[in-house]
Short mmCIF file of C-alpha atoms in Angstrom, two decimals:
data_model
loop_
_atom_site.label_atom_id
_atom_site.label_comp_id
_atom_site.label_asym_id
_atom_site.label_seq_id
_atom_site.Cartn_x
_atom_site.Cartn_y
_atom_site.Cartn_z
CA UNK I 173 -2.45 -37.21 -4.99
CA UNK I 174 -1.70 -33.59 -5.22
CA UNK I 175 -3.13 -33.55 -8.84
CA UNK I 176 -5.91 -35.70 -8.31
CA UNK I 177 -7.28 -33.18 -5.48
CA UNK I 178 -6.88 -30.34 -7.86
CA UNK I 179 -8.63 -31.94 -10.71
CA UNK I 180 -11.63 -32.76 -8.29
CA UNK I 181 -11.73 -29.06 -7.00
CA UNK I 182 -11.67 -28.02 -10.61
CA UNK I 183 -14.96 -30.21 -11.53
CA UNK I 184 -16.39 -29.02 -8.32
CA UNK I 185 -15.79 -25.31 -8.76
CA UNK I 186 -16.90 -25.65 -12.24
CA UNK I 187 -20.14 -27.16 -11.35
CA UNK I 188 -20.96 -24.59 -8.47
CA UNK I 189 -19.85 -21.67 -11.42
CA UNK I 190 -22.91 -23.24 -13.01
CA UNK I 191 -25.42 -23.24 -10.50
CA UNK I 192 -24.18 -19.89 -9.19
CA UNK I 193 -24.66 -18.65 -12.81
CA UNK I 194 -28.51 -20.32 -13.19
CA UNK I 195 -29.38 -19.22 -9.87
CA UNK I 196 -28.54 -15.53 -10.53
CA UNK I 197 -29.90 -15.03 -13.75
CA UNK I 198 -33.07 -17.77 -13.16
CA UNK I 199 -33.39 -18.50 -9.89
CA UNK I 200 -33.48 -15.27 -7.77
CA UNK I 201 -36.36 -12.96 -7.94
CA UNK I 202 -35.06 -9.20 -9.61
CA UNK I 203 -34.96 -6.95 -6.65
CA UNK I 204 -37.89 -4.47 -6.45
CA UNK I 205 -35.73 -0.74 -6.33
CA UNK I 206 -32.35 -1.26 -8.08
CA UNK I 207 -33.98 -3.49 -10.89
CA UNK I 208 -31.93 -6.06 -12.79
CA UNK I 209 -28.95 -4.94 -12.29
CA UNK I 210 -28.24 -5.80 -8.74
CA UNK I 211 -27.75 -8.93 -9.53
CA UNK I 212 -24.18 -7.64 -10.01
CA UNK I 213 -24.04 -8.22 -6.21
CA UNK I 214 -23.82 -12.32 -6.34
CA UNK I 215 -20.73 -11.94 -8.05
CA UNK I 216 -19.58 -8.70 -6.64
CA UNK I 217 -19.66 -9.74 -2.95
CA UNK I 218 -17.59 -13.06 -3.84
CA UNK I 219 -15.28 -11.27 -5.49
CA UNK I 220 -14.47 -9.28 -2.90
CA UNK I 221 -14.48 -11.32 -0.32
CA UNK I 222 -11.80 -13.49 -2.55
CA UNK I 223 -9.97 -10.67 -2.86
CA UNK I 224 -9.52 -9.61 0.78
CA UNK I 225 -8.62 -13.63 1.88
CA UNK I 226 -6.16 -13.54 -0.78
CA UNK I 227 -4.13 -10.56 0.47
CA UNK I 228 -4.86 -12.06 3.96
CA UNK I 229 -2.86 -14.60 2.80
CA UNK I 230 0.11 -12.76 1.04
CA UNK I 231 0.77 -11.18 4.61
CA UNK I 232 0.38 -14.77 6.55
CA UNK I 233 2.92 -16.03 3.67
CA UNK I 234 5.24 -13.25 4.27
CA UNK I 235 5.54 -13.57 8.13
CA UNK I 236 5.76 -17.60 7.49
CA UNK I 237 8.34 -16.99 4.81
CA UNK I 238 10.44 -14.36 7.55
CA UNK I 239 9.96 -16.87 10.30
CA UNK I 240 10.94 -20.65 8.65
CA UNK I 241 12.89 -19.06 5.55
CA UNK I 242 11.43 -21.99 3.29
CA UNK I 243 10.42 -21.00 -0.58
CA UNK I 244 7.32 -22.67 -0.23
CA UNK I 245 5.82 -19.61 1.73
CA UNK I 246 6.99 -17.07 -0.67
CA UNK I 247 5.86 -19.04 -3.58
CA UNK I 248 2.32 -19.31 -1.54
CA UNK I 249 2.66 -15.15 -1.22
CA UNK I 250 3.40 -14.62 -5.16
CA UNK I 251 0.67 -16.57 -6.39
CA UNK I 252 -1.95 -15.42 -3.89
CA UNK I 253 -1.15 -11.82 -4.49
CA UNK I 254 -1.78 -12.53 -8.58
CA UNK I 255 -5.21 -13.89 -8.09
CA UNK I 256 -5.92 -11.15 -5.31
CA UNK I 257 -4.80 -8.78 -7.57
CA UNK I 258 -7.00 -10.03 -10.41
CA UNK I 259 -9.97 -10.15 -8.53
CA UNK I 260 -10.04 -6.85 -6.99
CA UNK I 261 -9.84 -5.39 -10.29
CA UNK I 262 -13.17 -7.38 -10.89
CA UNK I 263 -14.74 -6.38 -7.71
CA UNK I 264 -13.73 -3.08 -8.65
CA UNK I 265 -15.40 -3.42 -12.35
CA UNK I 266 -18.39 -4.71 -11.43
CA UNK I 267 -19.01 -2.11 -8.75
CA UNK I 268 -18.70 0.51 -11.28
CA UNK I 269 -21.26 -1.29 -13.23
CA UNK I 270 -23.38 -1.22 -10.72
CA UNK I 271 -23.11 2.43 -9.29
CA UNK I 272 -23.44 3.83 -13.01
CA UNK I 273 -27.30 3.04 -12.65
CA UNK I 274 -27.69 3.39 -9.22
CA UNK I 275 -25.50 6.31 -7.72
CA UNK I 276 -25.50 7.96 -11.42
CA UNK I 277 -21.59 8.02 -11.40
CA UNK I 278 -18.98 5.55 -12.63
CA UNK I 279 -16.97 6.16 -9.52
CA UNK I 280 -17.45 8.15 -6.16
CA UNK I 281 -15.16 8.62 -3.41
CA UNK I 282 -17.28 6.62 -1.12
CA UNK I 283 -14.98 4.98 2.02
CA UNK I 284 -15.29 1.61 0.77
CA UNK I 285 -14.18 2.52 -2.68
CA UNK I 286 -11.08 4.34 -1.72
CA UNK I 287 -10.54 1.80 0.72
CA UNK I 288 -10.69 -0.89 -2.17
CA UNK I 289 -9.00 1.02 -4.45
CA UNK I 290 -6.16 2.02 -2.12
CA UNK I 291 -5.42 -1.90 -1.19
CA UNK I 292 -5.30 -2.19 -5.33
CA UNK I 293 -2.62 0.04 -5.46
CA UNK I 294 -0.71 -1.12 -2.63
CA UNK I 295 -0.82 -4.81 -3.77
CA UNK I 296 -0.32 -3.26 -7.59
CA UNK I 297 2.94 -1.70 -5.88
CA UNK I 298 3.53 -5.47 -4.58
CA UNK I 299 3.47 -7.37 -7.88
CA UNK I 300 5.32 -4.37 -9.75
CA UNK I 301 8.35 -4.77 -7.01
CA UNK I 302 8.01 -8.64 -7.74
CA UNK I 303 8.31 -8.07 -11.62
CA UNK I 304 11.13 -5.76 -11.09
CA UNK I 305 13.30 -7.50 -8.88
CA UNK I 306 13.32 -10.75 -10.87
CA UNK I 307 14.45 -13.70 -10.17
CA UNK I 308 17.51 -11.55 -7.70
CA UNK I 309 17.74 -13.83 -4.41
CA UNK I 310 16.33 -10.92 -2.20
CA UNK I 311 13.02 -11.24 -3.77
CA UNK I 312 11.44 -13.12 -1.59
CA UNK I 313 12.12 -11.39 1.66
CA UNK I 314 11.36 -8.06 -0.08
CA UNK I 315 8.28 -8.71 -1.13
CA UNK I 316 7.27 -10.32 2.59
CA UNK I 317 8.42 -7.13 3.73
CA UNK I 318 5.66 -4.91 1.71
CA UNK I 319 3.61 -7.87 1.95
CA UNK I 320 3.49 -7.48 6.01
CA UNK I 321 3.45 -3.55 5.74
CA UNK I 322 0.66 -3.69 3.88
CA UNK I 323 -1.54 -5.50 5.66
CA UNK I 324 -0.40 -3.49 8.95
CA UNK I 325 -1.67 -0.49 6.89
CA UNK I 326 -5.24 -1.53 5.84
CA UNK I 327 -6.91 -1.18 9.47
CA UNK I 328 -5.30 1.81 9.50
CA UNK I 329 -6.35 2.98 5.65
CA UNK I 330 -9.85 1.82 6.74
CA UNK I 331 -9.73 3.75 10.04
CA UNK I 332 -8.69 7.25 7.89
CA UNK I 333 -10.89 6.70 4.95
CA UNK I 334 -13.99 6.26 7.16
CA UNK I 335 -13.57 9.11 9.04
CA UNK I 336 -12.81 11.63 5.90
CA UNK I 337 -15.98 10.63 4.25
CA UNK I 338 -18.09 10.99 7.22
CA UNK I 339 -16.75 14.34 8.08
CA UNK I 340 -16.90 15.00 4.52
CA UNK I 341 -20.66 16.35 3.11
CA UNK I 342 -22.08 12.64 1.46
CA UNK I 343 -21.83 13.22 -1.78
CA UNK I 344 -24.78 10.54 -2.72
CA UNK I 345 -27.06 9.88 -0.25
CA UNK I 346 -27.57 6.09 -0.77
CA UNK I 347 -28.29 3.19 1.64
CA UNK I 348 -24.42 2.08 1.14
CA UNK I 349 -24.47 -1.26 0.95
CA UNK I 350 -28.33 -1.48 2.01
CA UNK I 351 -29.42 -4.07 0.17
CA UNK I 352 -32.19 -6.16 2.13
CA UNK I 353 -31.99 -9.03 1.01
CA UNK I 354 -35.63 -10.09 1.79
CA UNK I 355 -36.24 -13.17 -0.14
CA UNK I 356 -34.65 -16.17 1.32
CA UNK I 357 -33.63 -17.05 -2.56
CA UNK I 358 -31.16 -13.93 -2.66
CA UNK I 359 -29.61 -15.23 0.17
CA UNK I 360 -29.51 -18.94 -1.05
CA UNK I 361 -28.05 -17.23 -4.39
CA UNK I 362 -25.28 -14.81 -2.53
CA UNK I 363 -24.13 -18.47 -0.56
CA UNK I 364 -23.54 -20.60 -3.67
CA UNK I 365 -21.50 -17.86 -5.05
CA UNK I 366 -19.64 -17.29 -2.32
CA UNK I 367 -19.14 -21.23 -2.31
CA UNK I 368 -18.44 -20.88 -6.24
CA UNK I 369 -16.25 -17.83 -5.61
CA UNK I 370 -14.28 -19.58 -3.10
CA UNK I 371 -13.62 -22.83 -4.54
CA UNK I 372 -12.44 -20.78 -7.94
CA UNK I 373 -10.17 -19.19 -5.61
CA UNK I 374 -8.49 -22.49 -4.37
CA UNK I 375 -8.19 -23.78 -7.49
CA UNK I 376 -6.64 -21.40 -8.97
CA UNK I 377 -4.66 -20.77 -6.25
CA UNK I 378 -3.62 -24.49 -6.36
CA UNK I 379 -2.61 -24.50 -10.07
CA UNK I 380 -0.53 -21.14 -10.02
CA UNK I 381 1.09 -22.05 -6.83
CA UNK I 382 2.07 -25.73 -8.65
CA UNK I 383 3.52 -23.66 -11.19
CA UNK I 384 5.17 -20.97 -9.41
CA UNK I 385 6.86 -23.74 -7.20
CA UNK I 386 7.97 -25.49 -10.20
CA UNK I 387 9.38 -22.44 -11.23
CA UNK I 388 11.27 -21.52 -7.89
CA UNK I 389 12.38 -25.80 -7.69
CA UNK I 390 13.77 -25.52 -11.75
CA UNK I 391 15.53 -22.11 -10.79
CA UNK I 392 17.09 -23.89 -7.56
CA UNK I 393 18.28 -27.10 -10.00
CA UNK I 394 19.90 -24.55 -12.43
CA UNK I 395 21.78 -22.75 -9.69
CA UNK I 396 22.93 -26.12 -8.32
CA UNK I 397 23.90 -26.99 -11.96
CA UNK I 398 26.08 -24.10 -12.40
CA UNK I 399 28.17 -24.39 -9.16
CA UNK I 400 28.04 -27.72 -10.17
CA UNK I 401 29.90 -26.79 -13.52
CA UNK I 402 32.04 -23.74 -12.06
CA UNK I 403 33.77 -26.41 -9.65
CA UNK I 404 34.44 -29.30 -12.53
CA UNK I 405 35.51 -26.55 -14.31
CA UNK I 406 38.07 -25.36 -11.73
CA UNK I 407 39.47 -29.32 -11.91
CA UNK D 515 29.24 6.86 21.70
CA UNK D 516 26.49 5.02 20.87
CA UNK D 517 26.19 3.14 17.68
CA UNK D 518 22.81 5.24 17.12
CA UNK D 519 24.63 8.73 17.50
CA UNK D 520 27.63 7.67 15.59
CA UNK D 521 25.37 7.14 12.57
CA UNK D 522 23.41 10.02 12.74
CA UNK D 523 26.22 12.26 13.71
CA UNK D 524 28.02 11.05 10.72
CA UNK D 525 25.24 11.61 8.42
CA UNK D 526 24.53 14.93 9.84
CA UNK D 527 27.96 15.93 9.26
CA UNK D 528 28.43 14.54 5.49
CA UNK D 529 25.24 16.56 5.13
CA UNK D 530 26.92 20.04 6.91
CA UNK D 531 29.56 19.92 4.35
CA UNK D 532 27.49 19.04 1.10
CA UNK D 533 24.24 20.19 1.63
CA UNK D 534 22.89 18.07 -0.95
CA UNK D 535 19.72 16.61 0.52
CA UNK D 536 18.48 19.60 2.24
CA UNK D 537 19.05 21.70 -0.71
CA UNK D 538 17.07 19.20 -2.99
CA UNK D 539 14.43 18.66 -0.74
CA UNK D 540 13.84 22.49 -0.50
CA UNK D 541 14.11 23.01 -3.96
CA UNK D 542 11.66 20.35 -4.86
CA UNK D 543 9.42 21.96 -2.48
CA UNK D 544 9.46 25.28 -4.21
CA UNK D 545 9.03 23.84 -7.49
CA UNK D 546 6.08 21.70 -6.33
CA UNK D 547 4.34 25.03 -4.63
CA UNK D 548 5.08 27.24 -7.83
CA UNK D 549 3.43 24.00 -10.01
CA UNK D 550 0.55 24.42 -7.98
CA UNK D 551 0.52 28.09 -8.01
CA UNK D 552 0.08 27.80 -11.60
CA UNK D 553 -2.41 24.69 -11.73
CA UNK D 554 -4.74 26.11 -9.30
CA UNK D 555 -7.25 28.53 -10.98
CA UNK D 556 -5.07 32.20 -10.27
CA UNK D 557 -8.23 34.27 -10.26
CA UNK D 558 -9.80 32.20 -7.48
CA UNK D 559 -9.39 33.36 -3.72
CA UNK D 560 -7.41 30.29 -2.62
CA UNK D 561 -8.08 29.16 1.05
CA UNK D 562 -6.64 27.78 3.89
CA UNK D 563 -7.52 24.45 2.77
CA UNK D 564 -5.79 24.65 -0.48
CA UNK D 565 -2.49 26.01 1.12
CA UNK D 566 -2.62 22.70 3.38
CA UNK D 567 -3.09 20.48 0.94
CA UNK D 568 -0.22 22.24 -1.03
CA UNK D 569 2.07 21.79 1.81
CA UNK D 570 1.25 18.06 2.14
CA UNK D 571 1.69 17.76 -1.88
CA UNK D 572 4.87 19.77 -1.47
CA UNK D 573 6.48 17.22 1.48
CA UNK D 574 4.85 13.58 -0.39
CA UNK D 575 6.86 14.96 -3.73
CA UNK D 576 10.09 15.77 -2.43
CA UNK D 577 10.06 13.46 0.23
CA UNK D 578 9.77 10.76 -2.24
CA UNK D 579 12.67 11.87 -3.82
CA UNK D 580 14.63 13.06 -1.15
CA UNK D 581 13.66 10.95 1.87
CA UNK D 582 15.47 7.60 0.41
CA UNK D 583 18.82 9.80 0.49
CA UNK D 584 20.08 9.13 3.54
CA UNK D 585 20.47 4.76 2.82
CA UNK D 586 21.03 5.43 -1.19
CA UNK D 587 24.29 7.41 -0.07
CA UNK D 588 25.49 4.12 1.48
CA UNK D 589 25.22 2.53 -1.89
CA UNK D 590 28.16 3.57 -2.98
CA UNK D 591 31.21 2.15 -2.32
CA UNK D 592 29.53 -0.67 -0.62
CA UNK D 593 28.88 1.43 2.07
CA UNK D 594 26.47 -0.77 3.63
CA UNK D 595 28.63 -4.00 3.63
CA UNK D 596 30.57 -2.10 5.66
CA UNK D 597 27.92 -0.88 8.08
CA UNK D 598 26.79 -4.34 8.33
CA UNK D 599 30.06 -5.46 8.81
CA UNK D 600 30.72 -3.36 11.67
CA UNK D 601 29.01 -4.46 15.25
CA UNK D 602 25.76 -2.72 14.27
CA UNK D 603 22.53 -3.79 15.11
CA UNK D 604 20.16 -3.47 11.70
CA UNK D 605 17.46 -1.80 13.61
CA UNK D 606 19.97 0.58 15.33
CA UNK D 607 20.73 1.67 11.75
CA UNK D 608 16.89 2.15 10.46
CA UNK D 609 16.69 4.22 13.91
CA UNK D 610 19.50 6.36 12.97
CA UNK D 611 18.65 6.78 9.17
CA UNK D 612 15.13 7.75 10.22
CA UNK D 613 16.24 10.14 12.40
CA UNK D 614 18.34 11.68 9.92
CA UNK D 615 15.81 11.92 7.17
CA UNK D 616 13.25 12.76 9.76
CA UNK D 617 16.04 16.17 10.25
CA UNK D 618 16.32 16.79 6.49
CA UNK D 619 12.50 16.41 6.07
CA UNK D 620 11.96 18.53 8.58
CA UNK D 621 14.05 21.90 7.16
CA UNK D 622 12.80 21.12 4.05
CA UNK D 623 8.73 21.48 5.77
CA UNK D 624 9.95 24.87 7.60
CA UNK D 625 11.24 26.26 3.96
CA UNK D 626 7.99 24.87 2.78
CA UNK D 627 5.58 26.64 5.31
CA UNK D 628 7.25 29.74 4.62
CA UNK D 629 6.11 29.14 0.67
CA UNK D 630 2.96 28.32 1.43
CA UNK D 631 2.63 31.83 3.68
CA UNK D 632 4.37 33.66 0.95
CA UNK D 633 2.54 32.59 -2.21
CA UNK D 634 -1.19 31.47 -0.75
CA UNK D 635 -1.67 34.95 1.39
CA UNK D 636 -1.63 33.96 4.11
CA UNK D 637 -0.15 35.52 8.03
CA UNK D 638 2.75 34.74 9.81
CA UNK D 639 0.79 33.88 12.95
CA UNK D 640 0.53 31.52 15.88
CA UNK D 641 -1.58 28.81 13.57
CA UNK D 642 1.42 28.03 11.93
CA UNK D 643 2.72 26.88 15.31
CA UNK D 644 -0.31 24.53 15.54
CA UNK D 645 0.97 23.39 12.10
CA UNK D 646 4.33 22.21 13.07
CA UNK D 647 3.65 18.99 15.73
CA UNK D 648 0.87 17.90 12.54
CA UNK D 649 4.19 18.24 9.87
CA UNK D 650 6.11 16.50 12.66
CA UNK D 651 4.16 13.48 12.41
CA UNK D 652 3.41 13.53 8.95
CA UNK D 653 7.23 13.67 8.49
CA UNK D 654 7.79 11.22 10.48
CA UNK D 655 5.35 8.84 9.20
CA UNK D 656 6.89 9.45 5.50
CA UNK D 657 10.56 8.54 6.95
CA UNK D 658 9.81 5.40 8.17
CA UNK D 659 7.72 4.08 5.43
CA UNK D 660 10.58 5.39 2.76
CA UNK D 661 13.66 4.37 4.98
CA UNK D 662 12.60 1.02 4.96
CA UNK D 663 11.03 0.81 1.29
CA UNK D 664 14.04 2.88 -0.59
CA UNK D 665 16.30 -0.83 1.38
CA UNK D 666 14.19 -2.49 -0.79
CA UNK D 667 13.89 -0.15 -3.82
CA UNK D 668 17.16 1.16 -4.06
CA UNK D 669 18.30 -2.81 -4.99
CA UNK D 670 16.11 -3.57 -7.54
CA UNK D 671 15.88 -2.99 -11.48
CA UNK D 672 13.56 -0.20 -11.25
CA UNK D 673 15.42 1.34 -8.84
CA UNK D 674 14.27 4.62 -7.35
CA UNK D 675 10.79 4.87 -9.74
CA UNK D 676 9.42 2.01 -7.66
CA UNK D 677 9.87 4.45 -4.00
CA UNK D 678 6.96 6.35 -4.88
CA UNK D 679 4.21 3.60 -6.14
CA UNK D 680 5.05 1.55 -3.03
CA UNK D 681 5.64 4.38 -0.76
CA UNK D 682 2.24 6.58 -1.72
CA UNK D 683 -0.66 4.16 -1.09
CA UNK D 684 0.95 3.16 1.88
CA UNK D 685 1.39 7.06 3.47
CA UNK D 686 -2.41 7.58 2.41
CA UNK D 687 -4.09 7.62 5.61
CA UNK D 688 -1.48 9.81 7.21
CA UNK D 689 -1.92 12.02 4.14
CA UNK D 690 -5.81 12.03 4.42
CA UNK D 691 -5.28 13.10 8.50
CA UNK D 692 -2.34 15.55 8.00
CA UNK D 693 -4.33 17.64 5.45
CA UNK D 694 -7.38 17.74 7.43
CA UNK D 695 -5.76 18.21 10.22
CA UNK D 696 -3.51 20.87 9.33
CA UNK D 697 -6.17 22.20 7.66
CA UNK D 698 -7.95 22.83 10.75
CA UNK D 699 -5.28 24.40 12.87
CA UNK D 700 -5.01 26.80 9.74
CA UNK D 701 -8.26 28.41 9.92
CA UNK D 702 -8.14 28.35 13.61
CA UNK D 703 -9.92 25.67 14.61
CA UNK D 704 -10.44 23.76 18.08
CA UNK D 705 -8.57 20.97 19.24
CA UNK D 706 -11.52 18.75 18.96
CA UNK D 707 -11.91 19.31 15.60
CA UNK D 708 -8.74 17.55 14.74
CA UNK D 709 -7.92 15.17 17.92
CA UNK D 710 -9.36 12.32 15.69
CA UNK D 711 -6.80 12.98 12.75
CA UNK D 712 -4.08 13.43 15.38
CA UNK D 713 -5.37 9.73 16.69
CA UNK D 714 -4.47 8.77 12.96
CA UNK D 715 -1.52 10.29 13.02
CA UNK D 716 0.32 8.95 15.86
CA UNK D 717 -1.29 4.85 15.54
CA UNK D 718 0.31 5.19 11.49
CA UNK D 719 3.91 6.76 12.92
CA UNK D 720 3.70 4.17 15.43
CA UNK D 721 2.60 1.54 13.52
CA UNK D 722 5.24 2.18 10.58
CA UNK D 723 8.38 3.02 12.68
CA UNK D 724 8.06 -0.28 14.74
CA UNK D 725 7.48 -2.09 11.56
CA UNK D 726 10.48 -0.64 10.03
CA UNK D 727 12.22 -1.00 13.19
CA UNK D 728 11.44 -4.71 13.27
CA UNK D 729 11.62 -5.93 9.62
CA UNK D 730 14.43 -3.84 8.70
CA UNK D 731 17.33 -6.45 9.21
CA UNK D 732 15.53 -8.64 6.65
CA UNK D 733 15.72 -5.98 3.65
CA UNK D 734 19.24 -4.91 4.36
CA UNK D 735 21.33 -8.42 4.03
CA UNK D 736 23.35 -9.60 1.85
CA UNK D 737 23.48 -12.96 0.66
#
C-alpha cells in the first residue's frame, strides 16, 4: 500500500519534472531586463521553498519526537533535514548563478542571503551532530533539541539580518526580488514547478524516510538479539 | 539553601580555589585581541567600530571554549549521575550552570574591555559604561545557547569541536546586534540609535534561556 503510493508519486513527480522542464526552457517567454537567465527563478523559488518546509518539518519532528517519544518522529526529523539540507545548497547555487549576471557578484551580503546561508549552517551543524553521535541512544533527543532551537532562532536570525542590511549602505541597488512577473505564462511556469518541486520533495522524503526507518527497526532487532543472547548465555 | 544556590555556590567555590576557567577565558581573550592586533592592517587608524567587533570576536572565541566548562567539569567522575541522582530539578541545574558561566563570562568581558582600551587607543570613559549592559546580554545570550549545546556536545564522538559549529550560527543575530550596538555606545551615540539592537538582544536572551530552561532535562538523561 505504502509502496504502491510511493511508486505513483514517483511517476507523478517525474512527469511534472518534465513539464516543469519544457515549460521553462519552451514555454515561458525570456524576461525583457535580466535576459535568459532568469529563468533560474522556476527552479530557484521551488527550491527554496522545499527547503524552508523541510526544516519546518525537522522542528515539528523534534517537538513530536520530545512529546510521544516514538522513533518514527525522529526518523521523520533525520531524513527531512538531509533533503532540506540538499536543497538549500541548490537554492543557494542557483542564486549565485543568477546574481553573477545580474548583481555582478557571485555572492553579496544581501539579508536574504545571510539569512539562507545562516539556516545552512545551522542545519549543516544539525546533520554533523547526527553523523557524530552515531547510532548512541541519545541521538534522537539531541538532535530534536537543536532541531527545536533552531527553528526558535530563524525569526529571530531574520529579524537581525534585516535590520543590519538596511541600516547598512545597500551595497547593490537592485529591485531584490522584483521580478514582475507580467506574463500570465511565468506564473503558470513558477506553479508547475512549485508542484514539481514539491512532489520531488515527498518522494524523496518518502523513500529516505522508508529507509531510515528500516534502519532504526533493524538496529532495534539487533539490540533485542543481543539481550536476547547475553541472557541464554547467562543460562 | 536552595538547590539553585547550592549549585552555583559550589561551582563558584571550585572555581575560587582553581581558577581555571576564568584564567582561560581571559587568556583566550588576550590572545584573540593580540591575533587581531596583528591581522588588522597596523598602519591604519583603527576605529571604534573595529575595537567592538574585536571585543565581540574576543568573547564568541573564548566563550566557545570556555563557556561549556562549567557542565564538562561534571563529566568526570560521573558527576552528573550524581546531580541527577540527587532531588534536583534539570532546569534548576541549567539555571545554576548558566549563572555560573554567565559569572566567568563576565570577568573574562571586563579583562577584555580593558584590552580593547589598551591596544585599540581608545579612553577610559563613561562609553564603556554604556558598553557593559550590551556585553551583559551578549554574555548571556552565549551561556544559554552553550550550556545547553556543550549537554549535548560534550557526549558525543566529536566532542568539544562540534560546540562551536552548532553554537556560532545559532548566536549570529545576537552577534550582528551586540557589535552594532556596542558599536554605537562607543562613539557616543544616542539611545535611539541602538534601542532596535537592544530589542534583538533581549527577544534572543529570552528566547534561548527559556529554551534551554525548558528542553534541558531531555539532553541531560541517562538511559
Amino acid at each position: 500500500m505504502n509502496n504502491a503510493i510511493r511508486t505513483w508519486l514517483g511517476v507523478a513527480t517525474l512527469f511534472l519534472m518534465l513539464a516543469s522542464l519544457f515549460m521553462v526552457f519552451e514555454y515561458v517567454p525570456t524576461e525583457i531586463d535580466e535576459g535568459i537567465v532568469q529563468r533560474i527563478f522556476y527552479f530557484h523559488v521551488p527550491l527554496a521553498w522545499v527547503a524552508f518546509v523541510a526544516f519546518g518539518l525537522v522542528a515539528i519532528a523534534g517537538v513530536f519526537y520530545l512529546w510521544l517519544g516514538d522513533q518514527l518522529w525522529d526518523d521523520l526529523g533525520y531524513a527531512s533535514a538531509e533533503i532540506g539540507m540538499v536543497f538549500c545548497t541548490l537554492m543557494l547555487i542557483s542564486g549565485s548563478l543568477w546574481a553573477k549576471p545580474i548583481w555582478g557578484t557571485w555572492w553579496t551580503w544581501d539579508s536574504r542571503l545571510t539569512t539562507t546561508f545562516i539556516l545552512w549552517l545551522l542545519y549543516g551543524g544539525y546533520l554533523m551532530l547526527r553523523a557524530s553521535a552515531g547510532d548512541s541512544p541519545q541521538v534522537a533527543r539531541f538532535a530534536a533539541v537543536v532541531g527545536i532551537v533552531a527553528a526558535l532562532d530563524v525569526p529571530v536570525i531574520i529579524a537581525s539580518v534585516r535590520l543590519w542590511r538596511t541600516i547598512h549602505p545597500a551595497v547593490l541597488v537592485t529591485k531584490q526580488g522584483g521580478h514582475g512577473l507580467e506574463d500570465p505564462r511565468m506564473i503558470a511556469t513558477l506553479l508547475v514547478s512549485l508542484t514539481a518541486f514539491s512532489a520531488l520533495f515527498a518522494w524523496l522524503l518518502m523513500l529516505r524516510f522508508s529507509q531510515v526507518r528500516t534502519h532504526s527497526r533493524l538496529q532495534a532487532l539487533a539490540e533485542r538479539l543481543a539481550i536476547a543472547h547475553a541472557a541464554a548465555g547467562d543460562r | 539553601m536552595s538547590a539553585f544556590a547550592a549549585v552555583l555556590r559550589k561551582d563558584l567555590r571550585l572555581e575560587l580555589r582553581s581558577g581555571e576557567s576564568t584564567i582561560a577565558l581571559l587568556a583566550l581573550s588576550l590572545l584573540v585581541m593580540v591575533v587581531l592586533v596583528f591581522a588588522l592592517d597596523a598602519s591604519r587608524v583603527r576605529g571604534v567600530d573595529t575595537a567592538s567587533g574585536a571585543l565581540w570576536v574576543a568573547m564568541v572565541f573564548s566563550g566557545m571554549l570556555g563557556a561549556g566548562r562549567a557542565l564538562l567539569a561534571e563529566r568526570d567522575n560521573d558527576c552528573m549521575r550524581g546531580l541527577l541522582l540527587s532531588p534536583l530539578d534539570p532546569a534548576t541545574l541549567y539555571a545554576a550552570k548558566l549563572a555560573a558561566t554567565l559569572i566567568f563570562m563576565s570577568v573574562a568581558e571586563v579583562g577584555a574591555v580593558v584590552l580593547m582600551v589598551l591596544f585599540f587607543n581608545l579612553e577610559f570613559n563613561t562609553a564603556l559604561l554604556r558598553v557593559a549592559p550590551i556585553l551583559m546580554l551578549g554574555a548571556l545570550g552565549f551561556a544559554a545557547v552553550a550550556t545547553l549545546l556543550s549537554a549535548i556536545t560534550g557526549r558525543t564522538r566529536a566532542g568539544d569541536m562540534l560546540l562551536p559549529i552548532l553554537a556560532v550560527p545559532m548566536f549570529v543575530p545576537a552577534l550582528i546586534a551586540g557589535v552594532k550596538a556596542s558599536g554605537a555606545a562607543l562613539s557616543g551615540a544616542p539611545f535611539a540609535a541602538m534601542s532596535d539592537w537592544l530589542k534583538i538582544m533581549i527577544a534572543f536572551d529570552v528566547l534561548f534561556v527559556s529554551a534551554g530552561y525548558l528542553l534541558f532535562e531531555h539532553v541531560v538523561g541517562q538511559d
